Coordinates of C-alpha atoms and ligand atoms in Angstrom, one line a residue:
X9 CA 0.1 0.6 -0.1
X10 CA 1.2 3.3 -0.8
X11 CA 2.2 5.7 2.0
X12 CA -0.6 8.7 2.6
X13 CA 0.2 12.2 1.0
X14 CA -1.1 15.2 3.0
X15 CA -1.2 18.4 1.0
X16 CA -2.2 21.9 3.2
X17 CA -3.0 25.3 1.5
X18 CA -2.0 28.2 4.1
X19 CA -4.0 28.9 6.4
X20 CA -5.0 32.5 4.7
X21 CA -6.0 35.6 6.8
X22 CA -9.5 37.2 7.2
X23 CA -8.7 40.4 6.8
X24 CA -9.7 39.9 3.0
X25 CA -12.6 37.9 1.3
X26 CA -10.3 35.4 -1.5
X27 CA -9.0 36.8 -4.4
X28 CA -6.1 34.8 -7.3
X29 CA -3.5 34.4 -5.1
X30 CA -5.2 31.8 -2.5
X31 CA -7.2 29.7 -5.5
X32 CA -4.6 29.1 -6.6
X33 CA -2.7 27.3 -4.1
X34 CA -6.0 26.1 -3.5
X35 CA -6.6 24.9 -7.2
X36 CA -3.0 23.5 -7.2
X37 CA -3.5 21.7 -3.5
X38 CA -7.2 20.4 -4.9
X39 CA -5.0 19.2 -8.2
X40 CA -2.9 17.2 -6.1
X41 CA -5.4 15.3 -4.2
X42 CA -7.5 14.3 -6.9
X43 CA -4.1 12.7 -8.6
X44 CA -2.9 10.9 -6.2
X45 CA -6.2 9.8 -5.7
X46 CA -6.5 9.2 -9.0
X47 CA -4.0 6.6 -8.4
X48 CA -5.4 4.9 -5.9
X49 CA -3.4 6.6 -2.4
X50 CA -4.3 8.0 -0.2
X51 CA -4.6 11.6 0.1
X52 CA -5.5 14.6 2.6
X53 CA -5.7 17.5 2.2
X54 CA -6.6 20.4 5.2
X55 CA -6.8 24.4 3.8
X56 CA -8.6 27.2 6.6
X57 CA -8.5 30.2 8.0
X58 CA -6.1 32.5 10.2
X59 CA -8.2 34.7 12.9
X60 CA -5.7 36.0 15.5
X61 CA -3.7 39.4 15.3
X62 CA -3.0 42.2 15.4
X63 CA -3.8 43.1 11.7
X64 CA -7.6 40.9 11.9
X65 CA -8.6 43.3 15.0
X66 CA -7.8 46.0 13.1
X67 CA -10.1 45.8 9.8
X68 CA -13.1 44.2 12.3
X69 CA -12.6 47.3 14.3
X70 CA -12.7 49.1 11.6
X71 CA -15.8 47.4 9.8
X72 CA -17.1 48.0 13.7
X73 CA -18.1 44.4 13.9
X74 CA -16.1 41.8 16.7
X75 CA -13.2 40.2 15.7
X76 CA -15.4 37.1 16.1
X77 CA -17.8 37.9 14.5
X78 CA -16.0 39.8 11.4
X79 CA -13.6 36.2 11.7
X80 CA -16.9 34.1 11.1
X81 CA -18.5 35.8 8.1
X82 CA -15.6 36.5 6.3
X83 CA -14.0 32.6 7.2
X84 CA -17.3 31.1 6.2
X85 CA -17.4 33.5 3.1
X86 CA -13.5 31.5 2.2
X87 CA -15.0 28.0 3.0
X88 CA -18.8 28.7 0.5
X89 CA -15.9 30.4 -2.0
X90 CA -14.0 27.0 -2.0
X91 CA -17.2 25.0 -1.9
X92 CA -18.8 27.0 -5.1
X93 CA -15.8 27.1 -7.1
X94 CA -15.8 22.9 -6.5
X95 CA -11.9 22.7 -4.3
X96 CA -12.7 19.0 -2.2
X97 CA -10.4 20.2 0.6
X98 CA -11.1 17.4 3.7
X99 CA -10.8 19.5 6.5
X100 CA -11.2 23.6 7.0
X101 CA -9.9 24.2 9.9
X102 CA -10.2 27.9 11.3
X103 CA -7.2 29.0 14.6
X104 CA -10.0 29.8 16.4
X105 CA -11.9 26.2 16.7
X106 CA -11.6 25.4 20.8
X107 CA -9.6 22.3 19.6
X108 CA -6.7 24.0 18.0
X109 CA -6.4 26.5 20.7
X110 CA -6.2 24.0 23.5
X111 CA -3.6 21.9 21.3
X112 CA -1.3 25.7 20.6
X113 CA -1.3 25.8 24.8
X114 CA -0.4 22.5 25.3
X115 CA 2.2 22.7 22.7
X116 CA 3.0 26.8 24.5
X117 CA 3.0 24.5 27.6
X118 CA 5.6 22.1 26.9
X119 CA 8.5 24.4 25.9
X120 CA 8.3 26.8 28.1
X121 CA 8.4 24.0 30.6
X122 CA 11.6 22.3 28.4
X123 CA 12.8 25.7 29.3
X124 CA 12.7 27.0 25.5
X125 CA 11.6 30.0 26.4
X126 CA 11.9 32.7 28.1
X127 CA 10.9 36.9 29.5
X128 CA 12.5 39.1 27.6
X129 CA 12.6 43.0 26.9
X130 CA 12.5 43.6 23.5
X131 CA 12.8 46.8 20.5
X132 CA 11.2 46.4 16.2
X133 CA 10.0 48.3 13.7
X134 CA 7.2 46.5 13.5
X135 CA 4.6 46.1 10.2
X136 CA 1.0 45.1 11.0
X137 CA 0.2 44.4 8.1
X138 CA 2.9 41.3 7.7
X139 CA 2.4 40.7 11.1
X140 CA 5.7 41.0 12.0
X141 CA 9.3 42.9 13.0
X142 CA 11.3 43.7 10.1
X143 CA 15.1 45.2 10.0
X144 CA 16.4 48.1 9.3
X145 CA 18.2 46.8 6.2
X146 CA 14.9 43.9 4.6
X147 CA 13.2 47.3 4.8
X148 CA 12.5 50.2 0.9
X149 CA 13.3 53.2 1.6
X150 CA 12.0 52.9 5.4
X151 CA 9.1 51.2 4.0
X152 CA 7.3 47.3 4.2
X153 CA 8.3 46.1 0.6
X154 CA 5.4 44.3 0.3
X155 CA 2.8 47.1 1.9
X156 CA 4.3 49.7 1.9
X157 CA 3.9 51.5 4.7
X158 CA 7.0 52.3 7.5
X159 CA 6.4 50.1 10.4
X160 CA 6.1 51.7 13.7
X161 CA 9.0 51.4 16.8
X162 CA 7.5 49.1 19.3
X163 CA 9.3 48.7 22.8
X164 CA 8.2 46.1 25.1
X165 CA 8.2 43.0 27.9
X166 CA 8.1 39.6 25.3
X167 CA 7.9 36.1 25.8
X168 CA 11.1 34.7 23.4
X169 CA 10.9 31.2 21.7
X170 CA 15.7 30.5 21.1
X171 CA 14.7 29.1 18.3
X172 CA 18.5 30.6 17.6
X173 CA 19.7 26.9 19.0
X174 CA 18.1 25.2 16.1
X175 CA 20.1 27.4 13.8
X176 CA 22.9 24.5 13.4
X177 CA 20.1 21.9 13.1
X178 CA 18.2 23.5 10.8
X179 CA 21.1 24.0 8.4
X180 CA 22.4 20.1 8.9
X181 CA 18.9 19.8 7.7
X182 CA 18.3 21.7 4.0
X183 CA 22.1 20.9 3.8
X184 CA 21.5 16.6 3.7
X185 CA 18.3 16.9 2.4
X186 CA 17.4 19.3 -0.2
X187 CA 14.0 17.9 -1.5
X188 CA 12.9 19.3 2.1
X189 CA 12.6 22.9 0.1
X190 CA 11.3 22.9 -3.6
X191 CA 12.3 24.2 -5.9
X192 CA 15.8 24.1 -5.3
X193 CA 16.6 28.1 -5.2
X194 CA 14.3 28.7 -2.5
X195 CA 16.1 25.8 -0.1
X196 CA 19.0 28.3 -0.5
X197 CA 17.6 31.4 0.3
X198 CA 16.7 29.5 3.2
X199 CA 20.6 28.3 3.4
X200 CA 21.6 31.7 3.1
X201 CA 19.2 33.2 5.6
X202 CA 20.4 30.9 8.1
X203 CA 24.2 32.0 7.3
X204 CA 23.5 34.8 9.7
X205 CA 22.5 34.6 12.9
X206 CA 18.6 34.2 13.2
X207 CA 17.9 35.2 16.5
X208 CA 15.2 34.3 18.9
X209 CA 11.5 34.7 17.9
X210 CA 9.1 36.5 19.8
X211 CA 5.5 35.2 19.9
X212 CA 3.7 37.3 22.5
X213 CA 2.1 40.2 22.2
X214 CA 0.5 41.7 25.6
X215 CA -3.0 42.3 25.7
X216 CA -2.5 45.4 27.3
X217 CA -2.1 46.4 23.6
X218 CA -3.7 43.8 21.4
X219 CA -5.9 41.4 23.4
X220 CA -7.2 39.1 20.4
X221 CA -5.7 36.0 20.5
X222 CA -4.2 32.5 22.3
X223 CA -3.8 33.3 25.9
X224 CA -0.4 32.2 27.1
X225 CA -0.9 29.4 28.7
X226 CA 1.3 29.9 32.0
X227 CA 0.7 34.4 31.8
X228 CA -2.3 35.5 30.8
X229 CA -1.6 39.3 30.2
X230 CA -0.3 37.7 26.9
X231 CA -1.9 36.3 24.4
X232 CA 0.8 34.2 21.5
X233 CA 2.0 35.9 18.3
X234 CA -0.2 34.9 15.0
X235 CA 2.2 32.7 13.4
X236 CA 3.2 30.3 16.0
X237 CA -0.7 29.9 16.5
X238 CA -1.6 29.7 12.8
X239 CA 1.4 27.0 11.9
X240 CA 0.1 24.7 14.6
X241 CA -3.3 24.6 12.8
X242 CA -1.4 21.6 10.1
X243 CA -1.0 19.4 13.4
X244 CA -4.0 20.1 15.3
X245 CA -6.0 19.8 12.4
X246 CA -5.2 16.6 12.2
X247 CA -5.9 16.2 15.4
X248 CA -9.3 17.9 15.3
X249 CA -10.3 14.1 13.4
X250 CA -8.4 12.0 15.2
X251 CA -5.3 11.5 13.6
X252 CA -2.8 13.0 15.2
X253 CA -0.3 10.0 14.1
X254 CA 3.0 11.5 13.0
X255 CA 3.5 8.2 10.5
X256 CA 0.8 10.8 8.5
X257 CA 1.7 14.2 9.8
X258 CA 5.5 13.6 8.1
X259 CA 3.2 13.5 5.4
X260 CA 2.5 16.7 4.7
X261 CA 3.3 18.8 2.6
X262 CA 3.2 22.2 2.8
X263 CA 2.3 24.3 -0.5
X264 CA 2.8 28.0 -0.2
X265 CA 4.1 31.1 -1.7
X266 CA 7.4 33.1 -1.3
X267 CA 5.8 35.4 1.2
X268 CA 5.9 33.1 4.0
X269 CA 9.6 30.9 3.3
X270 CA 10.8 31.7 6.6
X271 CA 8.3 31.5 8.9
X272 CA 7.3 28.4 7.0
X273 CA 11.2 26.8 6.5
X274 CA 12.3 28.6 9.9
X275 CA 9.8 29.2 12.6
X276 CA 8.5 26.6 12.1
X277 CA 10.3 23.0 11.9
X278 CA 12.1 25.0 15.3
X279 CA 9.0 25.2 16.5
X280 CA 8.6 21.1 15.3
X281 CA 11.8 20.5 17.0
X282 CA 11.1 22.1 20.4
X283 CA 8.4 20.7 20.4
X284 CA 9.1 17.0 19.2
X285 CA 6.3 16.4 16.9
X286 CA 7.8 15.3 13.7
X287 CA 9.1 17.6 10.8
X288 CA 6.8 18.0 7.2
X289 CA 8.3 16.5 4.4
X290 CA 8.2 19.2 2.1
X291 CA 7.7 22.9 1.6
X292 CA 6.4 23.4 -1.9
X293 CA 6.9 27.1 -3.0
X294 CA 5.2 29.4 -5.5
X295 CA 5.9 32.9 -6.7
X296 CA 3.6 35.1 -7.1
X297 CA 0.4 35.8 -9.5
X298 CA 1.7 39.5 -10.5
X299 CA -1.1 42.0 -12.8
X300 CA 1.1 45.6 -14.3
X301 CA 4.1 43.1 -12.3
X302 CA 2.8 44.7 -9.8
X303 CA 1.6 41.8 -6.6
X304 CA -2.0 40.8 -6.8
X305 CA -2.9 41.5 -3.5
X306 CA -6.1 42.5 -1.5
X307 CA -3.9 45.0 0.0
X308 CA -3.0 46.9 -3.3
X309 CA -6.6 46.6 -4.4
X310 CA -6.0 45.4 -7.8
X311 CA -8.0 41.8 -7.1
X312 CA -9.0 38.3 -9.0
X313 CA -12.5 37.2 -7.8
X314 CA -12.5 33.6 -8.1
X315 CA -16.4 33.4 -8.5
X316 CA -16.4 36.8 -10.8
X317 CA -13.9 33.7 -12.7
X318 CA -16.4 31.2 -12.6
X319 CA -19.6 33.1 -13.5
X320 CA -17.5 34.0 -16.5
X321 CA -15.0 31.7 -17.5
X322 CA -16.3 28.5 -16.5
X323 CA -14.5 26.9 -13.4
X324 CA -12.5 24.1 -15.4
X325 CA -11.3 26.7 -17.6
X326 CA -9.9 29.1 -14.5
X327 CA -7.8 25.9 -13.6
X328 CA -6.5 25.2 -16.6
X329 CA -5.6 28.7 -16.9
X330 CA -3.6 28.6 -13.5
X331 CA -1.8 25.1 -14.7
X332 CA -1.0 26.0 -18.0
X333 CA -0.1 29.4 -17.6
X334 CA 2.6 28.7 -13.6
X335 CA 5.6 27.5 -13.4
X336 CA 5.4 26.7 -10.8
X337 CA 7.9 28.0 -9.0
X338 CA 8.1 31.4 -11.1
X339 CA 6.1 34.4 -11.0
X340 CA 3.5 34.7 -13.4
X341 CA 1.0 37.5 -15.4
X342 CA -2.5 37.7 -14.4
X343 CA -4.1 38.5 -17.7
X344 CA -7.8 37.9 -19.2
X345 CA -7.0 38.3 -22.0
X346 CA -4.0 35.5 -21.8
X347 CA -6.9 33.4 -20.0
X348 CA -9.2 33.8 -23.3
X349 CA -7.1 33.3 -25.2
X350 CA -5.9 30.0 -23.9
X351 CA -10.2 29.0 -23.9
X352 CA -9.9 29.4 -27.4
X353 CA -6.8 28.2 -28.6
X354 CA -7.0 24.7 -26.3
X355 CA -10.0 24.2 -24.6
X356 CA -12.8 25.2 -27.6
X357 CA -10.6 24.4 -30.3
X358 CA -7.9 22.3 -28.8
X359 CA -9.7 19.7 -26.7
X360 CA -14.1 20.9 -27.3
X361 CA -14.4 21.3 -30.6
X362 CA -12.0 17.6 -31.1
X363 CA -14.9 16.2 -28.5
X364 CA -18.2 17.8 -31.0
X365 CA -16.5 16.7 -33.8
X366 CA -17.1 12.6 -33.0
X367 CA -19.8 13.1 -31.0
X368 CA -21.3 14.5 -34.2
X369 CA -19.9 11.7 -36.5
X370 CA -20.6 9.1 -34.2
X371 CA -23.8 9.5 -34.4
X372 CA -24.2 10.6 -38.1
X373 CA -23.1 7.4 -39.4
X374 CA -23.2 4.9 -37.2
X375 CA -25.7 6.7 -34.0
X376 CA -24.2 6.7 -31.7
X377 CA -22.6 3.0 -31.7
X378 CA -19.0 2.6 -31.5
X379 CA -17.7 -0.2 -34.2
X380 CA -14.6 -1.6 -32.4
X381 CA -12.0 -3.2 -34.4
X382 CA -8.5 -3.1 -34.4
X383 CA -6.7 -0.1 -35.3
X384 CA -4.7 -0.2 -38.3
X385 CA -2.0 2.8 -40.4
X386 CA -1.8 5.4 -38.2
X387 CA -3.8 3.9 -35.7
X388 CA -0.8 3.3 -33.9
X389 CA 0.6 6.3 -33.8
X390 CA -2.2 8.1 -32.6
X391 CA -2.5 5.5 -29.5
X392 CA 1.8 5.8 -28.9
X393 CA 0.9 9.7 -28.9
X394 CA -1.0 9.3 -25.9
X395 CA 1.4 6.6 -23.8
X396 CA 4.0 9.3 -24.0
X397 CA 2.0 11.5 -22.6
X398 CA 1.1 9.3 -20.1
X399 CA 3.9 9.0 -19.4
X400 CA 5.2 13.0 -19.5
X401 CA 1.8 13.4 -17.3
X402 CA 3.0 11.4 -14.3
X403 CA 7.0 13.0 -14.4
X404 CA 6.2 16.4 -14.4
X405 CA 2.9 16.3 -11.8
X406 CA 4.3 15.2 -9.4
X407 CA 7.2 17.7 -9.7
X408 CA 4.8 20.3 -9.4
X409 CA 5.4 20.9 -13.3
X410 CA 1.6 21.5 -14.0
X411 CA 2.5 23.8 -17.0
X412 CA 4.6 20.8 -18.6
X413 CA 1.5 18.0 -18.3
X414 CA -0.7 20.3 -19.4
X415 CA 1.0 20.6 -22.5
X416 CA 2.2 17.0 -23.3
X417 CA -2.0 16.2 -22.6
X418 CA -2.2 18.4 -25.1
X419 CA 0.4 17.8 -27.8
X420 CA -1.7 14.8 -27.8
X421 CA -4.3 16.6 -28.6
X422 CA -2.9 18.0 -31.6
X423 CA -1.5 15.2 -32.8
X424 CA -5.5 13.3 -32.6
X425 CA -7.0 17.0 -34.7
X426 CA -4.2 15.7 -36.9
X427 CA -5.1 12.8 -37.4
X428 CA -9.0 13.9 -38.1
X429 CA -7.5 15.8 -40.8
X430 CA -5.5 13.5 -41.7
X431 CA -7.7 10.2 -41.4
X432 CA -11.4 12.3 -42.9
X433 CA -14.0 9.5 -41.9
X434 CA -15.2 12.7 -43.5
X435 CA -14.4 12.1 -46.7
X436 CA -14.8 8.5 -46.5
X437 CA -17.9 8.1 -45.2
X438 CA -19.3 9.0 -48.9
X439 CA -18.2 5.6 -49.7
X440 CA -19.8 2.5 -48.4
X441 CA -17.2 0.1 -48.6
X442 CA -15.6 3.1 -46.4
X443 CA -17.5 2.3 -43.5
X444 CA -16.0 -0.2 -41.5
X445 CA -12.8 1.8 -41.7
X446 CA -14.9 5.1 -40.9
X447 CA -16.2 3.2 -37.8
X448 CA -12.7 2.5 -36.7
X449 CA -11.3 5.6 -37.1
X450 CA -14.2 7.3 -35.1
X451 CA -13.0 4.4 -32.0
X452 CA -10.3 5.2 -32.2
X453 CA -11.6 9.0 -31.4
X454 CA -13.3 6.8 -28.5
X455 CA -10.4 6.4 -27.3
X456 CA -8.3 9.3 -27.4
X457 CA -10.8 11.2 -25.1
X458 CA -12.3 8.5 -22.7
X459 CA -8.4 8.7 -22.4
X460 CA -7.7 12.3 -21.9
X461 CA -10.6 12.6 -20.1
X462 CA -8.8 10.3 -18.1
X463 CA -6.0 11.8 -18.0
X464 CA -7.1 15.8 -16.5
X465 CA -9.5 14.9 -15.0
X466 CA -7.1 16.0 -11.9
X467 CA -7.0 19.3 -13.8
X468 CA -10.4 19.5 -15.3
X469 CA -12.4 17.7 -13.0
X470 CA -15.7 18.5 -14.1
X471 CA -15.3 18.9 -18.2
X472 CA -13.4 14.9 -17.7
X473 CA -16.7 13.5 -15.8
X474 CA -18.8 15.7 -18.8
X475 CA -16.3 13.9 -21.3
X476 CA -16.9 10.3 -19.9
X477 CA -21.1 10.1 -19.7
X478 CA -21.3 12.0 -23.4
X479 CA -19.3 9.1 -24.0
X480 CA -22.1 7.0 -22.7
X481 CA -19.4 4.9 -19.7
X482 CA -19.4 5.3 -16.1
X483 CA -17.4 8.1 -14.0
X484 CA -15.8 5.7 -12.4
X485 CA -13.7 5.2 -15.8
X486 CA -11.9 8.1 -15.0
X487 CA -9.3 5.5 -11.9
X488 CA -8.7 3.1 -14.8
X489 CA -5.8 5.1 -15.5
X490 CA -4.1 1.6 -16.7
X491 CA -7.9 -0.1 -19.0
X492 CA -6.0 -0.8 -22.6
X493 CA -6.7 1.2 -25.6
X494 CA -9.7 0.0 -27.5
X495 CA -11.0 -2.5 -24.4
X496 CA -13.4 1.0 -23.2
X497 CA -15.9 0.1 -25.9
X498 CA -17.7 -2.7 -26.4
X499 CA -19.7 -3.8 -29.9
X500 CA -22.8 -2.5 -29.4
X501 CA -21.6 0.2 -26.8
X502 CA -23.7 3.9 -27.1
X503 CA -21.9 7.5 -26.7
X504 CA -24.1 10.5 -26.3
X505 CA -24.6 13.7 -29.0
X506 CA -22.4 16.5 -28.7
X507 CA -22.2 18.6 -26.7
X508 CA -20.1 21.9 -26.5
X509 CA -17.9 21.3 -24.0
X510 CA -15.8 25.1 -23.9
X511 CA -18.0 27.8 -26.0
X512 CA -16.2 29.9 -27.9
X513 CA -15.2 33.1 -25.3
X514 CA -15.1 37.4 -26.9
X515 CA -11.9 38.9 -25.3
X516 CA -13.0 41.2 -22.6
X517 CA -12.8 44.8 -23.4
Ligands
MSP19 N1 -1.9 33.8 7.3 C1 -1.3 33.4 6.9 C2 -0.4 31.8 6.5 C3 0.3 31.5 7.4 S1 0.0 29.4 7.3 C4 -0.1 29.0 8.8 C5 -0.8 34.1 5.7 N2 -2.4 34.8 4.7 S2 -2.3 35.1 2.9 O1 -3.9 35.0 3.6 O2 -2.1 36.2 3.4 O3 -2.2 33.4 2.7 C6 -1.3 33.6 1.8 C7 -1.3 33.0 1.0 O4 -1.8 33.5 -0.4 C8 0.5 32.9 0.2 O5 1.2 31.8 0.8 C9 -0.1 31.9 -1.4 O6 -0.8 31.1 -1.2 C10 -1.9 32.9 -1.7 N3 -1.4 34.5 -2.1 C11 -1.3 35.6 -1.8 N4 -1.8 36.5 -3.0 C12 -0.3 35.6 -3.9 C13 -0.8 36.1 -5.1 N5 -0.2 37.0 -5.3 N6 -0.1 34.7 -6.1 C14 0.3 33.4 -5.6 N7 -0.3 33.2 -4.0 C15 -0.4 34.8 -3.5 O7 0.2 34.6 4.7

């Protein structure tokens, strides 16, 4: 039995509604989970919301709500958005869940009892947008590089986690086990950070300044620093579902963007070491979606909403664009025009049109009845194109190269479209003597559609299901990846009349 695999997205802040950036990471997790399940592997998926801290307290106050009421509202909006766009998260965890709160306190108490937390004073430059202190040298023109606002100087007494004590172990870990941070460029960045002293981590906030957080179990004048709270969701989430088994937790793969590498690559493993919990398996870091080369984010106001994209183009088209356009690890430019171009070229023309033509000919010439026959001539190369696509897909997806995997499938689809032109069944059909060959060609093309549905199912789940149903097959076929070519259609099997899978769309004005 293959090992289970456990994916997490970041636990999103509830200071704004879900946008493109959140959607991308969550779509990637959803795709990977579907991918592994299709291959018979047990795949778990956790997402959720990060609800404590200054940032949330401030937006709630601005909205005239209590932090909890505000968090309830936005958290529900994340959840309902993921539901509406069909993302099959297994668990949706909130940092305000009582089980999570209890777990954070338990871990803090354990680390404190070990002498790994001490009391001291601190002065630093704090950005409330980022919820963290900045070093002078990290600022750009004295401002936070993300929020473009000047951080404020704060001096206070706080609790500190002896993170520096773990510095050497972290260096050894990331040097010895490079697969822990992928792509490798981010691992090298982390190792570069680890060449400087990392210092200790301030893990408390005095209630005199901020009351919205989890009480420190050993001093109720303080609440817990939001990162120390949120990261633990990855483990408390498993526990909440009775799955707090180390053998599962060790298979955790965290999907994050490059903005939160440091807390995940430095704070988090040090916390796990201190708490004597196993380490996560790997961090997978992707780049930013940018619009006009600036980071797309709620604080800068240029947002793309997933529900709008779904309403305008359909969720599968939006998923396809996200997965096909971004090379995981690098930044990508979001453009609705580029989305429409891909939709029209790859989905409407490349796939939708092929499906319509095949199903229409199957109706017209054989009333939908598939005519299975042994392949001949061009048929062999057509089959091989899909064998190759499958092989490439299996190589690329576990490496997070979704764009390469999809490219490989669309190369095979190009081959299939060319096969239709070359074999010209619509011309052959005019000659009654050629009817058996027309039947054979259409049979090969039904196999193309069946295989395409299977290969694309993790990426385009709605389309894959529609396609197998149009082919008159059972949904269960989607999991039968290894079914040999030529065995899906029994004699007498009937396909349905065509439907437009992807109507062409006009580019945005
Ligand atoms: N609450 C923290 C995470 C705690 S995890 C224990 C947080 N939340 S966030 O709401 O700001 O989400 C950040 C994440 O959202 C990024 O790491 C990424 O997954 C996603 N994205 C937000 N904007 C993005 C882009 N413009 N592009 C791609 N993804 C980005 O940080």
